[in-house]
Amino acid sequence: MSTTPEHDGRMAKMTFATVYPHYVTKVERKGRTKAELHQVIHWLTGFDEKKQQELMDRKVTFETFFQEAKLNPNARQITGLICGYRVEEITNPLTQKVRYLDKLVDELAKGKKMEKILREG
């Protein structure tokens, strides 16, 4: 599934620091914790909580965020719809990675078990 160049450009230029509070609000509103959110981000990117905070302090774009990440090899197992796009069919690599993160946050907020979110079985 192709996204538009404008959409991909917006994804690249968004900063992790501006989106992160929305992730926190979304998961906490559904009874999940910030610690669980950090665990999900760590699983996908390899960034521990300290590194996540550093990236926010530096106000890095998602482009830089994912350039510095060590994407989990099981990230390809993330499938399904998010924001009207089928994650596994997104052709732009950066946009796909951002949508992987969105999908994981969505699954966390929907109450999915952590082992399922982290593709452990």
Short mmCIF file of C-alpha atoms in Angstrom, two decimals:
data_model
loop_
_atom_site.label_atom_id
_atom_site.label_comp_id
_atom_site.label_asym_id
_atom_site.label_seq_id
_atom_site.Cartn_x
_atom_site.Cartn_y
_atom_site.Cartn_z
CA MET A 1 0.00 0.00 0.00
CA SER A 2 1.45 3.29 -1.05
CA THR A 3 1.21 6.40 1.04
CA THR A 4 1.53 9.83 -0.52
CA PRO A 5 4.87 11.66 -0.55
CA GLU A 6 3.22 14.39 1.58
CA HIS A 7 2.13 11.80 4.15
CA ASP A 8 5.60 10.25 4.24
CA GLY A 9 7.16 13.70 4.61
CA ARG A 10 4.94 14.52 7.57
CA MET A 11 5.89 11.21 9.23
CA ALA A 12 9.61 11.93 8.78
CA LYS A 13 9.38 15.46 10.21
CA MET A 14 7.19 14.72 13.24
CA THR A 15 9.14 14.62 16.47
CA PHE A 16 8.95 11.75 18.90
CA ALA A 17 8.62 14.31 21.73
CA THR A 18 5.36 15.70 20.30
CA VAL A 19 3.76 12.30 19.73
CA TYR A 20 4.92 10.61 22.97
CA PRO A 21 2.45 12.46 25.27
CA HIS A 22 -0.40 11.27 23.04
CA TYR A 23 0.84 7.68 23.41
CA VAL A 24 0.92 8.09 27.21
CA THR A 25 -2.58 9.58 27.31
CA LYS A 26 -3.96 6.84 25.06
CA VAL A 27 -2.59 3.93 27.10
CA GLU A 28 -3.24 5.45 30.54
CA ARG A 29 -6.84 6.28 29.62
CA LYS A 30 -7.31 2.56 28.94
CA GLY A 31 -5.73 1.47 32.24
CA ARG A 32 -2.25 0.64 30.99
CA THR A 33 0.94 2.16 32.38
CA LYS A 34 3.75 4.35 31.16
CA ALA A 35 6.13 1.52 32.12
CA GLU A 36 4.28 -0.81 29.74
CA LEU A 37 4.52 1.83 27.00
CA HIS A 38 8.27 2.11 27.59
CA GLN A 39 8.54 -1.69 27.40
CA VAL A 40 6.77 -1.71 24.03
CA ILE A 41 8.97 1.11 22.65
CA HIS A 42 12.07 -0.69 23.96
CA TRP A 43 11.01 -3.95 22.28
CA LEU A 44 10.54 -2.25 18.89
CA THR A 45 13.53 0.12 18.94
CA GLY A 46 16.03 -1.11 21.50
CA PHE A 47 15.76 2.25 23.33
CA ASP A 48 15.57 1.98 27.10
CA GLU A 49 13.68 4.60 29.11
CA LYS A 50 16.77 6.78 29.54
CA LYS A 51 17.44 6.80 25.78
CA GLN A 52 13.77 7.52 25.04
CA GLN A 53 13.97 10.59 27.30
CA GLU A 54 17.23 11.71 25.67
CA LEU A 55 15.61 11.49 22.22
CA MET A 56 12.69 13.58 23.46
CA ASP A 57 15.04 16.13 25.00
CA ARG A 58 16.88 16.37 21.66
CA LYS A 59 13.51 16.74 19.90
CA VAL A 60 14.54 14.25 17.23
CA THR A 61 12.30 13.64 14.24
CA PHE A 62 10.93 10.18 13.59
CA GLU A 63 13.45 9.98 10.76
CA THR A 64 16.34 10.36 13.23
CA PHE A 65 14.54 8.28 15.85
CA PHE A 66 14.36 5.25 13.56
CA GLN A 67 17.83 5.83 12.08
CA GLU A 68 19.21 5.41 15.61
CA ALA A 69 16.93 2.47 16.47
CA LYS A 70 17.82 -1.20 16.24
CA LEU A 71 14.49 -2.44 14.97
CA ASN A 72 13.40 -5.73 16.51
CA PRO A 73 13.70 -8.51 13.92
CA ASN A 74 10.18 -9.65 14.84
CA ALA A 75 8.72 -6.24 13.89
CA ARG A 76 7.69 -7.77 10.55
CA GLN A 77 5.13 -9.79 12.52
CA ILE A 78 3.22 -6.57 13.25
CA THR A 79 0.21 -6.63 10.97
CA GLY A 80 -3.22 -5.11 10.72
CA LEU A 81 -4.87 -1.77 10.14
CA ILE A 82 -3.76 1.48 11.70
CA CYS A 83 -5.00 4.89 10.59
CA GLY A 84 -6.57 3.31 7.52
CA TYR A 85 -3.36 1.64 6.35
CA ARG A 86 -2.50 -2.06 6.42
CA VAL A 87 0.86 -1.89 8.23
CA GLU A 88 2.44 -4.83 6.42
CA GLU A 89 1.68 -3.27 3.02
CA ILE A 90 3.15 0.20 3.59
CA THR A 91 5.94 0.64 1.04
CA ASN A 92 7.81 3.58 2.59
CA PRO A 93 10.20 2.04 5.19
CA LEU A 94 10.11 5.00 7.61
CA THR A 95 6.34 5.38 7.47
CA GLN A 96 6.02 1.65 8.07
CA LYS A 97 8.22 1.86 11.19
CA VAL A 98 6.21 4.78 12.58
CA ARG A 99 3.02 2.82 11.96
CA TYR A 100 4.55 -0.25 13.65
CA LEU A 101 4.95 1.90 16.76
CA ASP A 102 1.42 3.27 16.42
CA LYS A 103 0.05 -0.26 16.05
CA LEU A 104 1.89 -1.49 19.17
CA VAL A 105 0.57 1.46 21.20
CA ASP A 106 -2.92 0.75 19.87
CA GLU A 107 -2.68 -2.91 20.88
CA LEU A 108 -1.49 -1.91 24.35
CA ALA A 109 -4.38 0.53 24.75
CA LYS A 110 -6.86 -2.12 23.60
CA GLY A 111 -5.79 -4.40 26.46
CA LYS A 112 -3.89 -7.00 24.48
CA LYS A 113 -1.61 -9.20 26.60
CA MET A 114 2.00 -8.01 26.66
CA GLU A 115 3.38 -11.33 25.34
CA LYS A 116 1.10 -10.98 22.29
CA ILE A 117 2.12 -7.36 21.72
CA LEU A 118 5.79 -8.33 21.92
CA ARG A 119 5.21 -11.21 19.50
CA GLU A 120 6.44 -13.83 21.98
CA GLY A 121 4.09 -16.59 21.09
#
